[in-house]
mmCIF file of C-alpha atoms and ligand atoms in Angstrom:
data_model
loop_
_atom_site.group_PDB
_atom_site.id
_atom_site.type_symbol
_atom_site.label_atom_id
_atom_site.label_comp_id
_atom_site.label_asym_id
_atom_site.label_seq_id
_atom_site.Cartn_x
_atom_site.Cartn_y
_atom_site.Cartn_z
ATOM 1 C CA MET A 7 9.961 -2.518 11.034
ATOM 2 C CA ARG A 8 7.188 -1.492 13.409
ATOM 3 C CA LEU A 9 3.690 -1.044 11.967
ATOM 4 C CA ASP A 10 0.903 0.657 13.963
ATOM 5 C CA TYR A 11 -2.723 0.911 12.838
ATOM 6 C CA LEU A 12 -5.130 3.453 14.329
ATOM 7 C CA SER A 13 -8.766 2.680 13.508
ATOM 8 C CA ILE A 14 -12.266 2.353 14.991
ATOM 9 C CA PHE A 15 -12.224 -1.144 13.461
ATOM 10 C CA PRO A 16 -8.852 -2.591 14.626
ATOM 11 C CA GLY A 17 -10.142 -6.101 13.900
ATOM 12 C CA TYR A 18 -9.492 -5.447 10.198
ATOM 13 C CA PHE A 19 -5.808 -5.984 10.957
ATOM 14 C CA ASP A 20 -6.143 -9.459 12.504
ATOM 15 C CA VAL A 21 -5.553 -10.694 8.960
ATOM 16 C CA LEU A 22 -1.929 -9.536 9.205
ATOM 17 C CA GLY A 23 -1.243 -12.629 11.294
ATOM 18 C CA ILE A 24 -1.894 -14.824 8.218
ATOM 19 C CA SER A 25 0.383 -15.958 5.358
ATOM 20 C CA LEU A 26 3.739 -14.401 4.608
ATOM 21 C CA LEU A 27 2.951 -11.347 6.693
ATOM 22 C CA GLY A 28 2.304 -13.584 9.664
ATOM 23 C CA LYS A 29 5.580 -15.372 8.994
ATOM 24 C CA ALA A 30 7.411 -12.039 8.844
ATOM 25 C CA ALA A 31 5.914 -11.109 12.179
ATOM 26 C CA VAL A 32 7.059 -14.437 13.627
ATOM 27 C CA ASN A 33 10.539 -13.898 12.202
ATOM 28 C CA GLY A 34 10.659 -10.502 13.847
ATOM 29 C CA LEU A 35 10.904 -8.786 10.468
ATOM 30 C CA VAL A 36 7.813 -6.716 11.273
ATOM 31 C CA ASP A 37 6.026 -5.917 14.541
ATOM 32 C CA VAL A 38 2.321 -5.180 14.103
ATOM 33 C CA TYR A 39 0.142 -3.235 16.585
ATOM 34 C CA ALA A 40 -3.539 -2.395 15.989
ATOM 35 C CA HIS A 41 -5.194 0.227 18.182
ATOM 36 C CA ASP A 42 -8.859 1.150 18.714
ATOM 37 C CA LEU A 43 -9.179 4.926 18.379
ATOM 38 C CA ARG A 44 -12.135 4.807 20.777
ATOM 39 C CA ASP A 45 -9.695 3.920 23.580
ATOM 40 C CA TRP A 46 -8.780 7.634 23.553
ATOM 41 C CA THR A 47 -12.343 8.911 24.036
ATOM 42 C CA HIS A 48 -13.759 9.845 27.424
ATOM 43 C CA ASP A 49 -17.528 9.920 27.054
ATOM 44 C CA ARG A 50 -20.003 7.131 27.644
ATOM 45 C CA HIS A 51 -20.651 6.692 23.929
ATOM 46 C CA ARG A 52 -16.940 6.729 23.057
ATOM 47 C CA THR A 53 -17.653 9.443 20.478
ATOM 48 C CA VAL A 54 -15.127 9.906 17.643
ATOM 49 C CA ASP A 55 -17.137 12.072 15.232
ATOM 50 C CA ASP A 56 -19.121 15.288 14.998
ATOM 51 C CA THR A 57 -20.961 17.366 12.386
ATOM 52 C CA PRO A 58 -18.826 19.254 9.821
ATOM 53 C CA CYS A 59 -18.088 22.937 10.514
ATOM 54 C CA GLY A 60 -19.606 24.972 7.680
ATOM 55 C CA GLY A 61 -22.385 22.403 7.208
ATOM 56 C CA GLY A 62 -22.605 19.548 4.730
ATOM 57 C CA ALA A 63 -23.589 15.894 4.798
ATOM 58 C CA GLY A 64 -22.118 13.213 7.016
ATOM 59 C CA MET A 65 -19.805 13.398 9.992
ATOM 60 C CA VAL A 66 -16.144 14.305 10.512
ATOM 61 C CA MET A 67 -13.703 12.527 12.851
ATOM 62 C CA LYS A 68 -12.902 14.711 15.881
ATOM 63 C CA PRO A 69 -9.221 15.718 16.358
ATOM 64 C CA ASP A 70 -9.055 15.073 20.126
ATOM 65 C CA PRO A 71 -8.926 11.241 20.133
ATOM 66 C CA TRP A 72 -6.302 11.262 17.354
ATOM 67 C CA GLY A 73 -4.096 13.696 19.256
ATOM 68 C CA GLU A 74 -4.242 11.676 22.471
ATOM 69 C CA ALA A 75 -3.617 8.453 20.572
ATOM 70 C CA PHE A 76 -0.591 10.021 18.836
ATOM 71 C CA ASP A 77 0.793 11.167 22.198
ATOM 72 C CA GLU A 78 0.618 7.639 23.624
ATOM 73 C CA ILE A 79 1.513 5.592 20.556
ATOM 74 C CA ILE A 80 4.169 7.781 18.915
ATOM 75 C CA GLY A 81 5.128 10.429 21.485
ATOM 76 C CA THR A 82 5.067 14.192 21.954
ATOM 77 C CA GLU A 83 8.438 15.021 20.402
ATOM 78 C CA PRO A 84 8.961 15.597 16.638
ATOM 79 C CA ASP A 85 10.655 12.660 14.888
ATOM 80 C CA PRO A 86 10.902 12.723 11.074
ATOM 81 C CA SER A 87 11.992 9.064 11.090
ATOM 82 C CA VAL A 88 8.393 8.127 11.944
ATOM 83 C CA HIS A 89 6.262 7.860 8.795
ATOM 84 C CA VAL A 90 2.528 8.489 9.246
ATOM 85 C CA VAL A 91 0.272 7.303 6.427
ATOM 86 C CA PHE A 92 -3.239 8.675 5.890
ATOM 87 C CA PRO A 93 -5.001 6.681 3.144
ATOM 88 C CA SER A 94 -7.286 9.189 1.423
ATOM 89 C CA PRO A 95 -9.173 9.543 -1.888
ATOM 90 C CA SER A 96 -7.622 13.006 -2.119
ATOM 91 C CA GLY A 97 -4.089 11.802 -1.452
ATOM 92 C CA GLU A 98 -1.117 11.569 -3.792
ATOM 93 C CA PRO A 99 -0.987 8.380 -5.905
ATOM 94 C CA PHE A 100 0.456 5.413 -4.031
ATOM 95 C CA THR A 101 2.978 3.855 -6.422
ATOM 96 C CA GLN A 102 5.565 1.078 -6.382
ATOM 97 C CA SER A 103 8.146 3.816 -5.942
ATOM 98 C CA VAL A 104 6.445 5.044 -2.751
ATOM 99 C CA ALA A 105 6.173 1.421 -1.556
ATOM 100 C CA HIS A 106 9.884 0.989 -2.179
ATOM 101 C CA ASP A 107 10.739 4.168 -0.251
ATOM 102 C CA LEU A 108 8.592 3.062 2.706
ATOM 103 C CA SER A 109 10.107 -0.443 2.750
ATOM 104 C CA SER A 110 13.321 0.936 4.217
ATOM 105 C CA VAL A 111 11.850 2.947 7.081
ATOM 106 C CA GLU A 112 11.807 1.691 10.651
ATOM 107 C CA ARG A 113 8.326 2.803 11.680
ATOM 108 C CA ILE A 114 5.012 3.394 9.898
ATOM 109 C CA VAL A 115 1.784 4.502 11.600
ATOM 110 C CA PHE A 116 -1.383 4.029 9.527
ATOM 111 C CA CYS A 117 -4.267 6.410 10.363
ATOM 112 C CA CYS A 118 -7.514 4.952 9.050
ATOM 113 C CA GLY A 119 -10.271 7.495 8.606
ATOM 114 C CA ARG A 120 -13.977 6.734 8.541
ATOM 115 C CA TYR A 121 -17.165 8.784 7.985
ATOM 116 C CA GLU A 122 -16.421 11.725 5.622
ATOM 117 C CA GLY A 123 -12.839 11.882 6.835
ATOM 118 C CA ILE A 124 -10.590 13.217 9.600
ATOM 119 C CA ASP A 125 -10.470 16.840 10.890
ATOM 120 C CA HIS A 126 -7.713 18.376 8.747
ATOM 121 C CA ARG A 127 -5.880 19.713 11.807
ATOM 122 C CA VAL A 128 -4.927 16.114 12.651
ATOM 123 C CA ILE A 129 -2.992 15.870 9.382
ATOM 124 C CA ASP A 130 -1.496 19.333 9.837
ATOM 125 C CA TYR A 131 -0.392 18.420 13.372
ATOM 126 C CA ALA A 132 1.108 15.138 12.149
ATOM 127 C CA ARG A 133 3.015 17.030 9.427
ATOM 128 C CA SER A 134 4.511 19.277 12.121
ATOM 129 C CA MET A 135 5.799 16.234 14.005
ATOM 130 C CA TRP A 136 6.543 13.333 11.629
ATOM 131 C CA THR A 137 6.906 12.481 7.942
ATOM 132 C CA VAL A 138 3.367 12.323 6.556
ATOM 133 C CA HIS A 139 2.070 10.555 3.446
ATOM 134 C CA GLU A 140 -1.516 11.247 2.342
ATOM 135 C CA VAL A 141 -1.922 8.569 -0.312
ATOM 136 C CA SER A 142 -4.628 7.399 -2.682
ATOM 137 C CA LEU A 143 -4.872 3.882 -4.140
ATOM 138 C CA GLY A 144 -6.969 5.041 -7.062
ATOM 139 C CA ASP A 145 -9.948 7.096 -8.145
ATOM 140 C CA TYR A 146 -12.620 5.427 -6.051
ATOM 141 C CA VAL A 147 -13.972 5.905 -2.541
ATOM 142 C CA LEU A 148 -13.984 3.242 0.175
ATOM 143 C CA ASN A 149 -15.905 3.412 3.450
ATOM 144 C CA GLY A 150 -12.686 3.832 5.383
ATOM 145 C CA GLY A 151 -8.923 3.691 5.217
ATOM 146 C CA GLU A 152 -8.497 0.163 6.634
ATOM 147 C CA VAL A 153 -8.596 -1.788 3.363
ATOM 148 C CA ALA A 154 -6.247 0.756 1.775
ATOM 149 C CA ALA A 155 -3.873 0.432 4.756
ATOM 150 C CA LEU A 156 -3.817 -3.352 4.271
ATOM 151 C CA ALA A 157 -3.013 -2.979 0.566
ATOM 152 C CA ILE A 158 -0.253 -0.473 1.272
ATOM 153 C CA THR A 159 1.119 -2.763 3.992
ATOM 154 C CA GLU A 160 1.365 -5.722 1.618
ATOM 155 C CA ALA A 161 2.995 -3.627 -1.125
ATOM 156 C CA VAL A 162 5.574 -2.270 1.359
ATOM 157 C CA VAL A 163 6.384 -5.299 3.528
ATOM 158 C CA ARG A 164 6.998 -7.620 0.566
ATOM 159 C CA LEU A 165 9.853 -5.288 -0.425
ATOM 160 C CA VAL A 166 11.518 -5.442 3.002
ATOM 161 C CA PRO A 167 14.875 -7.247 2.619
ATOM 162 C CA GLY A 168 14.531 -10.804 3.905
ATOM 163 C CA PHE A 169 10.765 -10.961 3.466
ATOM 164 C CA MET A 170 10.522 -12.626 0.059
ATOM 165 C CA GLY A 171 12.182 -16.031 -0.292
ATOM 166 C CA ASN A 172 13.342 -15.216 -3.837
ATOM 167 C CA PRO A 173 14.057 -11.455 -4.160
ATOM 168 C CA GLN A 174 14.758 -11.987 -7.893
ATOM 169 C CA SER A 175 11.014 -12.398 -8.461
ATOM 170 C CA LEU A 176 10.577 -8.805 -7.306
ATOM 171 C CA ALA A 177 12.861 -7.535 -10.046
ATOM 172 C CA GLU A 178 10.631 -8.868 -12.862
ATOM 173 C CA GLU A 179 7.250 -7.615 -11.636
ATOM 174 C CA SER A 180 5.146 -4.905 -13.194
ATOM 175 C CA PHE A 181 6.280 -1.419 -12.195
ATOM 176 C CA SER A 182 9.603 -2.714 -10.835
ATOM 177 C CA ALA A 183 12.725 -0.860 -11.874
ATOM 178 C CA GLY A 184 13.869 -4.004 -13.681
ATOM 179 C CA GLN A 185 10.814 -3.790 -15.896
ATOM 180 C CA ASP A 186 11.650 -0.230 -16.934
ATOM 181 C CA GLY A 187 8.202 0.883 -15.715
ATOM 182 C CA LEU A 188 6.409 -1.529 -18.057
ATOM 183 C CA LEU A 189 3.638 -4.014 -17.268
ATOM 184 C CA GLU A 190 4.732 -7.614 -16.695
ATOM 185 C CA TYR A 191 4.570 -9.999 -19.686
ATOM 186 C CA PRO A 192 2.014 -12.881 -19.719
ATOM 187 C CA LEU A 193 3.038 -15.924 -17.652
ATOM 188 C CA PHE A 194 2.624 -19.618 -18.488
ATOM 189 C CA THR A 195 3.418 -22.954 -16.845
ATOM 190 C CA ARG A 196 2.667 -26.672 -17.569
ATOM 191 C CA PRO A 197 0.689 -28.312 -19.120
ATOM 192 C CA VAL A 198 1.951 -27.022 -22.481
ATOM 193 C CA SER A 199 -1.537 -27.590 -23.975
ATOM 194 C CA TRP A 200 -4.636 -26.888 -21.896
ATOM 195 C CA ARG A 201 -8.221 -26.926 -23.219
ATOM 196 C CA GLY A 202 -6.936 -26.293 -26.745
ATOM 197 C CA LEU A 203 -4.765 -23.385 -25.615
ATOM 198 C CA ASP A 204 -0.998 -23.765 -26.010
ATOM 199 C CA VAL A 205 1.980 -22.115 -24.335
ATOM 200 C CA PRO A 206 3.673 -19.806 -26.942
ATOM 201 C CA GLU A 207 6.270 -21.950 -28.745
ATOM 202 C CA VAL A 208 9.077 -19.468 -28.149
ATOM 203 C CA LEU A 209 8.831 -20.094 -24.388
ATOM 204 C CA MET A 210 9.481 -23.806 -24.962
ATOM 205 C CA SER A 211 12.372 -23.179 -27.402
ATOM 206 C CA GLY A 212 15.099 -22.928 -24.775
ATOM 207 C CA HIS A 213 16.439 -19.964 -26.789
ATOM 208 C CA HIS A 214 17.005 -17.418 -24.008
ATOM 209 C CA GLY A 215 17.587 -14.486 -26.345
ATOM 210 C CA ARG A 216 14.350 -15.088 -28.249
ATOM 211 C CA ILE A 217 12.470 -15.619 -25.003
ATOM 212 C CA ALA A 218 13.783 -12.334 -23.560
ATOM 213 C CA LYS A 219 12.793 -10.481 -26.766
ATOM 214 C CA TRP A 220 9.306 -12.043 -26.759
ATOM 215 C CA ARG A 221 8.812 -11.018 -23.135
ATOM 216 C CA ARG A 222 10.016 -7.455 -23.757
ATOM 217 C CA ASP A 223 7.788 -7.106 -26.813
ATOM 218 C CA GLU A 224 4.796 -8.390 -24.832
ATOM 219 C CA SER A 225 5.486 -5.952 -21.974
ATOM 220 C CA ILE A 226 5.641 -3.059 -24.441
ATOM 221 C CA ARG A 227 2.475 -4.223 -26.248
ATOM 222 C CA LEU A 228 0.489 -4.631 -23.019
ATOM 223 C CA THR A 229 1.674 -1.320 -21.604
ATOM 224 C CA ARG A 230 0.781 0.584 -24.775
ATOM 225 C CA GLU A 231 -2.657 -1.098 -24.879
ATOM 226 C CA ARG A 232 -3.595 -0.835 -21.204
ATOM 227 C CA ARG A 233 -1.493 1.925 -19.690
ATOM 228 C CA PRO A 234 -0.575 4.546 -22.298
ATOM 229 C CA ASP A 235 -0.017 6.848 -19.314
ATOM 230 C CA LEU A 236 3.037 4.782 -18.414
ATOM 231 C CA THR A 237 4.613 5.095 -21.848
ATOM 232 C CA ASP A 238 5.868 8.691 -21.987
ATOM 233 C CA SER A 239 7.441 9.852 -25.273
ATOM 234 C CA ASP A 240 10.962 9.071 -24.035
ATOM 235 C CA VAL A 241 9.974 5.550 -22.983
ATOM 236 C CA SER A 242 8.097 5.016 -26.259
ATOM 237 C CA ALA A 243 11.183 5.986 -28.227
ATOM 238 C CA ARG A 244 13.232 3.548 -26.182
ATOM 239 C CA HIS A 245 10.768 0.784 -26.847
HETATM 240 N N1 JA8 B 308 -9.903 5.249 -1.594
HETATM 241 C C1 JA8 B 308 -10.170 5.621 -0.292
HETATM 242 N N2 JA8 B 308 -11.360 5.891 0.216
HETATM 243 C C2 JA8 B 308 -11.316 6.256 1.554
HETATM 244 C C3 JA8 B 308 -12.390 6.632 2.352
HETATM 245 C C4 JA8 B 308 -12.156 6.977 3.655
HETATM 246 BR BR1 JA8 B 308 -13.616 7.485 4.762
HETATM 247 C C5 JA8 B 308 -10.888 6.963 4.213
HETATM 248 C C6 JA8 B 308 -9.814 6.609 3.433
HETATM 249 C C7 JA8 B 308 -10.035 6.254 2.100
HETATM 250 S S1 JA8 B 308 -8.899 5.771 0.882
#
């Protein structure tokens, strides 16, 4: 999997050389390339923004540098196998399902906006050429798309076959298919008693059926308490 990052702050992506992601890069599982959008400007100030047409506060990212960067980094021919991700507060929700879909693609290009955002024609042009995902991580606004791109990267790359040492651990996480869309149950390890707090007895019973039921019940309880939006009527009936 090749990952490209277009940003006016490419240094944000130095962190991808650390930890498991760094190991994946070493193993050739992922190839990471960060690009400075200003390399595709031609004026002395390396200008990437301008005032918004129609007025309004702030600045908008000019389309020209993006277009020239796309030409050099991706190419000038349409290719739906290239996935271009625009993190955006107005994007569609980024979910584990989207992460799973992206984990099987060969190439992802992350376009990290700054200021008030990117000229919309850049997204329209990208849609005419590649497979585009405008995605939101939640109902809050960051100063740019870089942090969101890093979060999306981690959620996607950890699902790439061969990345995680123990793929079984993926099956039991919150939002995984194995969890039936429920939140993960509470986890415990040794010591059995810690500062007057004990591990639930059932988890020490060795009774696998009781343990599985306790875990399922806890997942249902937590999901109903914290994420009623995840428990649609059908799921509620099943639980
Ligand atoms: N939650 C998010 N906020 C932002 C802000 C900018 Br500017 C660009 C992308 C994103 S994603």
